[in-house]
Coordinates of C-alpha atoms in Angstrom, one line a residue:
M1 CA 0.2 58.6 -167.7
S2 CA 3.1 56.0 -168.1
S3 CA 2.3 52.6 -169.4
S4 CA 3.8 49.4 -169.5
R5 CA 4.4 46.5 -172.7
Q6 CA 5.5 43.3 -172.5
L7 CA 6.8 41.2 -175.1
F8 CA 7.1 37.4 -174.9
F9 CA 9.9 35.9 -176.7
A10 CA 9.1 32.6 -178.4
E11 CA 11.7 29.4 -177.9
D12 CA 11.6 29.4 -182.2
N13 CA 15.6 31.6 -182.2
P14 CA 17.6 31.2 -178.7
G15 CA 20.4 33.2 -178.1
E16 CA 19.6 36.2 -179.7
R17 CA 20.1 39.7 -177.5
L18 CA 17.7 41.2 -176.0
D19 CA 18.1 44.9 -176.9
S20 CA 17.9 43.6 -180.2
F21 CA 15.2 41.9 -179.7
I22 CA 13.1 44.6 -178.7
A23 CA 14.5 45.9 -181.0
A24 CA 12.3 44.6 -183.7
S25 CA 9.6 44.3 -181.7
L26 CA 8.6 47.7 -181.1
P27 CA 9.6 49.9 -183.5
D28 CA 8.8 53.0 -182.1
I29 CA 11.3 52.9 -179.3
S30 CA 14.4 53.8 -180.3
R31 CA 17.8 52.5 -179.9
S32 CA 18.6 55.0 -177.5
Q33 CA 15.6 55.1 -175.7
I34 CA 16.0 50.8 -175.8
K35 CA 19.5 51.4 -173.7
K36 CA 18.4 54.0 -171.1
L37 CA 15.2 52.3 -170.0
I38 CA 17.5 49.0 -169.6
D39 CA 20.6 50.9 -167.5
S40 CA 17.2 52.6 -165.5
Q41 CA 16.1 49.0 -164.8
A42 CA 12.5 49.4 -166.2
I43 CA 13.3 46.8 -169.1
T44 CA 12.7 42.7 -166.5
I45 CA 12.7 39.5 -166.7
A46 CA 10.7 37.8 -164.3
G47 CA 11.1 40.9 -162.2
A48 CA 15.4 40.9 -162.3
A49 CA 17.0 43.6 -164.0
V50 CA 18.6 42.5 -167.5
K51 CA 21.9 43.7 -169.4
A52 CA 21.4 45.1 -172.7
S53 CA 23.7 41.9 -173.8
H54 CA 21.5 39.5 -172.1
K55 CA 20.7 36.6 -174.5
L56 CA 17.3 35.1 -174.8
R57 CA 16.7 31.3 -174.2
G58 CA 12.8 31.2 -175.3
G59 CA 9.7 31.0 -173.2
E60 CA 10.2 34.3 -171.6
T61 CA 8.0 36.9 -171.1
I62 CA 9.5 40.3 -171.1
F63 CA 7.8 43.0 -169.2
I64 CA 9.0 46.9 -170.5
E65 CA 7.6 50.0 -168.1
L66 CA 7.8 53.9 -170.2
P67 CA 8.1 56.9 -168.1
D68 CA 5.5 59.4 -169.1
P69 CA 5.9 61.3 -172.2
E70 CA 8.0 65.0 -171.6
P71 CA 6.5 68.3 -172.8
T72 CA 8.6 69.5 -175.6
E73 CA 8.7 73.1 -173.8
A74 CA 8.1 74.8 -170.6
I75 CA 5.2 77.6 -170.7
P76 CA 5.1 80.2 -168.2
E77 CA 2.8 80.1 -165.0
N78 CA 1.9 83.3 -162.8
I79 CA 3.6 81.3 -159.6
P80 CA 4.8 83.4 -157.0
L81 CA 8.2 83.5 -156.5
A82 CA 10.7 84.6 -153.6
V83 CA 12.9 86.4 -155.4
L84 CA 16.3 87.2 -153.9
Y85 CA 18.1 88.8 -155.9
E86 CA 18.1 90.4 -159.5
D87 CA 20.1 91.9 -162.2
S88 CA 19.4 91.5 -166.7
D89 CA 22.9 88.6 -165.7
V90 CA 21.2 86.9 -163.0
I91 CA 18.1 85.8 -161.2
V92 CA 18.4 84.4 -157.0
V93 CA 15.0 83.2 -155.5
D94 CA 14.5 81.3 -152.4
K95 CA 12.8 78.0 -153.1
A96 CA 9.7 76.6 -151.2
A97 CA 10.4 72.8 -150.4
G98 CA 7.9 70.6 -152.8
M99 CA 9.0 72.8 -155.7
V100 CA 9.9 71.6 -159.0
V101 CA 12.8 73.1 -160.6
H102 CA 12.4 72.3 -164.3
P103 CA 9.4 69.9 -166.0
A104 CA 9.9 66.5 -166.3
A105 CA 7.8 62.6 -166.7
G106 CA 4.8 63.0 -164.0
H107 CA 5.7 67.8 -163.7
A108 CA 4.4 69.3 -166.6
S109 CA 4.2 72.3 -164.8
G110 CA 4.1 74.4 -161.6
T111 CA 7.1 73.6 -162.0
L112 CA 10.7 76.5 -161.1
V113 CA 11.4 76.9 -164.8
N114 CA 7.7 78.0 -165.1
A115 CA 7.3 80.5 -163.0
L116 CA 10.9 81.6 -163.7
L117 CA 9.5 82.4 -167.7
Y118 CA 6.5 84.4 -166.5
H119 CA 8.9 86.7 -163.8
C120 CA 11.4 87.1 -166.3
E121 CA 10.8 87.1 -169.8
D122 CA 14.9 86.8 -170.8
L123 CA 16.0 83.5 -169.5
A124 CA 19.2 82.0 -171.1
G125 CA 18.0 79.6 -173.5
I126 CA 21.5 77.7 -173.2
G127 CA 20.2 75.2 -170.5
G128 CA 17.5 74.3 -173.1
A129 CA 13.5 74.4 -174.1
L130 CA 13.0 72.7 -170.1
R131 CA 15.1 74.4 -168.4
P132 CA 16.3 77.7 -170.0
G133 CA 18.5 80.0 -167.2
I134 CA 19.0 76.5 -164.9
V135 CA 22.7 75.7 -164.3
H136 CA 21.8 73.6 -161.0
R137 CA 19.4 72.1 -159.1
I138 CA 17.9 71.5 -156.0
D139 CA 15.8 68.0 -154.8
K140 CA 11.6 68.6 -154.9
D141 CA 11.9 68.8 -151.1
T142 CA 14.3 70.7 -150.3
S143 CA 14.1 74.3 -149.6
G144 CA 16.8 76.8 -150.3
V145 CA 18.7 78.9 -152.7
M146 CA 18.7 79.0 -156.1
I147 CA 20.1 80.9 -159.1
A148 CA 19.0 80.9 -162.5
T149 CA 20.9 82.9 -165.8
K150 CA 19.2 85.2 -167.6
N151 CA 21.9 84.7 -171.1
D152 CA 24.5 82.4 -172.3
Q153 CA 27.0 84.1 -171.7
S154 CA 26.2 84.2 -167.9
H155 CA 24.9 80.1 -168.0
I156 CA 28.5 79.6 -169.1
H157 CA 30.4 82.2 -166.8
L158 CA 28.1 80.0 -163.7
A159 CA 28.0 77.0 -164.8
Q160 CA 32.0 76.7 -165.4
Q161 CA 32.0 78.3 -161.4
F162 CA 29.8 74.7 -160.6
K163 CA 32.6 72.8 -162.3
D164 CA 35.1 74.0 -161.3
H165 CA 33.7 73.1 -157.4
S166 CA 34.3 77.6 -156.5
I167 CA 30.6 78.2 -155.3
N168 CA 30.2 78.6 -152.5
R169 CA 26.9 75.8 -151.1
V170 CA 25.8 75.5 -147.4
Y171 CA 23.1 73.2 -146.9
V172 CA 21.4 72.2 -143.2
A173 CA 19.4 69.7 -142.3
L174 CA 17.8 67.8 -138.9
V175 CA 19.4 63.9 -139.3
H176 CA 18.5 60.8 -137.0
G177 CA 21.7 60.3 -134.2
I178 CA 24.3 62.7 -133.4
P179 CA 28.2 61.7 -135.0
K180 CA 30.5 61.4 -133.2
T181 CA 32.8 63.9 -133.8
A182 CA 32.3 67.4 -134.7
R183 CA 32.6 67.8 -138.1
G184 CA 34.4 65.4 -140.8
T185 CA 34.5 64.9 -144.7
I186 CA 32.9 62.5 -146.7
D187 CA 34.9 61.8 -149.6
L188 CA 32.0 59.0 -151.3
P189 CA 31.9 58.8 -155.1
I190 CA 28.4 58.0 -156.0
G191 CA 26.1 56.6 -158.9
R192 CA 22.8 55.1 -159.7
H193 CA 22.3 52.7 -156.9
P194 CA 22.8 48.9 -158.3
V195 CA 19.1 47.6 -157.6
Q196 CA 17.1 50.3 -156.5
R197 CA 16.9 52.4 -159.6
K198 CA 15.3 55.7 -157.7
K199 CA 18.0 55.4 -154.8
M200 CA 22.2 57.0 -155.5
S201 CA 25.0 54.8 -153.6
S202 CA 28.4 55.1 -153.4
Q203 CA 28.0 51.3 -154.5
G204 CA 26.4 52.4 -157.4
R205 CA 26.8 52.3 -161.3
Q206 CA 29.2 54.5 -163.4
T207 CA 30.3 56.4 -159.7
K208 CA 31.3 60.0 -160.1
H209 CA 33.7 61.5 -157.1
A210 CA 31.2 63.4 -154.7
V211 CA 32.6 65.0 -150.9
T212 CA 31.1 66.6 -148.3
H213 CA 31.8 68.6 -145.3
W214 CA 29.9 68.5 -142.8
S215 CA 30.3 69.8 -138.6
V216 CA 27.7 69.3 -136.3
L217 CA 25.2 73.0 -135.2
K218 CA 23.6 71.3 -132.6
K219 CA 23.0 68.0 -130.4
Y220 CA 19.6 66.8 -129.9
P221 CA 20.0 63.9 -127.2
E222 CA 16.3 63.0 -125.5
A223 CA 15.5 62.9 -129.7
Q224 CA 18.4 61.6 -131.0
L225 CA 18.8 64.0 -133.5
S226 CA 21.3 66.2 -134.5
L227 CA 21.2 69.4 -136.7
V228 CA 24.4 69.7 -139.2
E229 CA 25.5 71.7 -141.6
F230 CA 26.9 71.5 -144.8
K231 CA 29.2 73.0 -147.8
L232 CA 29.0 71.0 -150.7
E233 CA 32.4 69.9 -152.8
T234 CA 30.5 68.2 -155.6
G235 CA 27.4 68.6 -156.6
R236 CA 26.0 65.0 -157.1
T237 CA 22.3 64.2 -157.0
H238 CA 21.0 63.8 -153.6
Q239 CA 24.8 64.2 -152.5
I240 CA 24.6 65.0 -149.3
R241 CA 20.9 62.4 -148.8
V242 CA 23.1 59.6 -149.4
H243 CA 26.7 60.5 -148.1
F244 CA 24.7 61.0 -144.5
S245 CA 22.2 58.1 -144.8
E246 CA 25.1 55.5 -145.4
Q247 CA 27.4 56.8 -142.1
G248 CA 24.2 56.1 -140.5
H249 CA 22.5 59.3 -139.7
P250 CA 19.6 59.9 -142.3
L251 CA 18.2 62.8 -143.1
V252 CA 15.1 62.8 -140.9
A253 CA 11.9 62.3 -143.1
D254 CA 13.7 61.3 -146.6
P255 CA 11.4 59.2 -147.7
L256 CA 14.4 57.2 -149.5
Y257 CA 16.8 57.7 -147.4
G258 CA 15.4 57.8 -144.1
R259 CA 14.0 55.4 -141.2
P260 CA 10.1 55.5 -140.9
I261 CA 8.5 57.9 -138.4
S262 CA 7.3 55.2 -135.7
S263 CA 11.3 55.9 -134.9
F264 CA 9.8 58.8 -132.6
K265 CA 7.5 56.5 -130.7
R266 CA 8.2 58.2 -127.7
D267 CA 7.9 61.7 -128.4
P268 CA 4.0 61.9 -130.1
Q269 CA 4.3 65.5 -130.2
L270 CA 7.4 64.9 -132.6
I271 CA 6.2 62.9 -134.5
S272 CA 2.8 65.8 -135.3
L273 CA 6.0 68.2 -136.3
V274 CA 7.3 65.7 -137.8
K275 CA 4.6 65.0 -140.6
T276 CA 4.4 68.5 -141.3
L277 CA 7.3 68.1 -143.3
P278 CA 6.8 67.8 -147.2
G279 CA 9.6 65.7 -147.3
Q280 CA 13.7 65.2 -146.1
A281 CA 14.4 68.0 -143.6
L282 CA 16.8 70.0 -146.0
H283 CA 17.2 73.5 -146.5
A284 CA 19.6 75.1 -149.3
K285 CA 20.7 77.7 -146.5
T286 CA 23.7 80.0 -148.6
L287 CA 24.7 80.4 -151.7
G288 CA 28.2 82.1 -153.5
F289 CA 29.1 83.4 -156.4
I290 CA 31.1 85.2 -158.8
H291 CA 28.7 87.8 -160.5
P292 CA 29.5 86.2 -164.6
K293 CA 29.4 90.5 -165.9
T294 CA 31.0 92.6 -162.4
E295 CA 33.4 89.6 -161.1
E296 CA 31.9 90.8 -157.6
Y297 CA 31.8 88.3 -155.0
L298 CA 27.5 87.7 -153.7
E299 CA 26.5 85.7 -151.7
F300 CA 22.8 85.1 -150.4
S301 CA 21.0 83.1 -148.0
S302 CA 17.6 81.9 -146.6
E303 CA 16.2 81.5 -143.6
I304 CA 15.2 77.6 -142.1
P305 CA 11.4 77.4 -143.6
E306 CA 8.9 77.7 -140.7
I307 CA 8.1 73.8 -140.4
L308 CA 11.3 72.8 -140.1
G309 CA 11.8 75.6 -138.0
K310 CA 9.5 75.0 -135.4
I311 CA 10.9 71.7 -135.3
I312 CA 13.7 72.9 -134.5
T313 CA 12.4 75.8 -131.3
Y314 CA 11.0 72.7 -129.8
L315 CA 13.9 70.6 -129.2
D316 CA 15.8 73.9 -128.5
L317 CA 13.0 74.0 -125.2
Q318 CA 13.4 70.1 -124.5
N319 CA 17.3 70.9 -124.2
Q320 CA 16.7 73.1 -121.9
A321 CA 14.2 71.4 -120.5
A322 CA 16.9 68.5 -119.7

């Protein structure tokens, strides 16, 4: 369980740095941990985030939210996997929406890594005890194609392909509104949101280059929705979700960047269908890569999951009736 602590800074030593005071008061928390907590806005004064160099005046109460402790290693678990391809070097799976990729605070079990460790005993160790074989990830509520590696050589090879942006990654999503053009490219850097620490933003701190190519597959004027295909040139956290929400077209059912379900108030049946989505209506449809040993180009695709498929079918019928 996560926990919180409070520290009171007396008035007898004004001008002391915030990080120095916390380090002296809580010796069980390292300097690097304190920096991470401050950077993630888990340390606040009077409800406001502060910098490590903040000078304390005296009389302040400092609030510290400590995250759940992370497990030290992942444990194999007998969880069903939809395997699209497997050999002695790599395994390609169709991840279900709702499955976290690797263990972390609040998700010590039930992850894709737990399932992979049970299914194949030869995952690459280079990813670490909690992320063996993991060279990329997709969000918990995003479904679709993922690859993991079974040896360090394959891991290094695939990691370089991701770094070089040579991996073919195609996604489909249902978004609010109808874009003014049929296709386009969004070139906006992405970093941690300056205020809301769970979100990413093009106005964030320490942004990284991010490019998303997109094209409209279908338009649904009655519901004011569109089915859009995305091709990622880069792979930043929440990239598609951030880029399209900042264009005024957030993904349907996105809990962080989306619109309330009340936006479908004129269509109770659509509301009912959208409520069944586990999260954002986003699916990793295609993944193509050069095999690390054979040098052959391989490409794998995944069908749109049933829940999202039902919504698209319903919208298609609306179009036919219009």
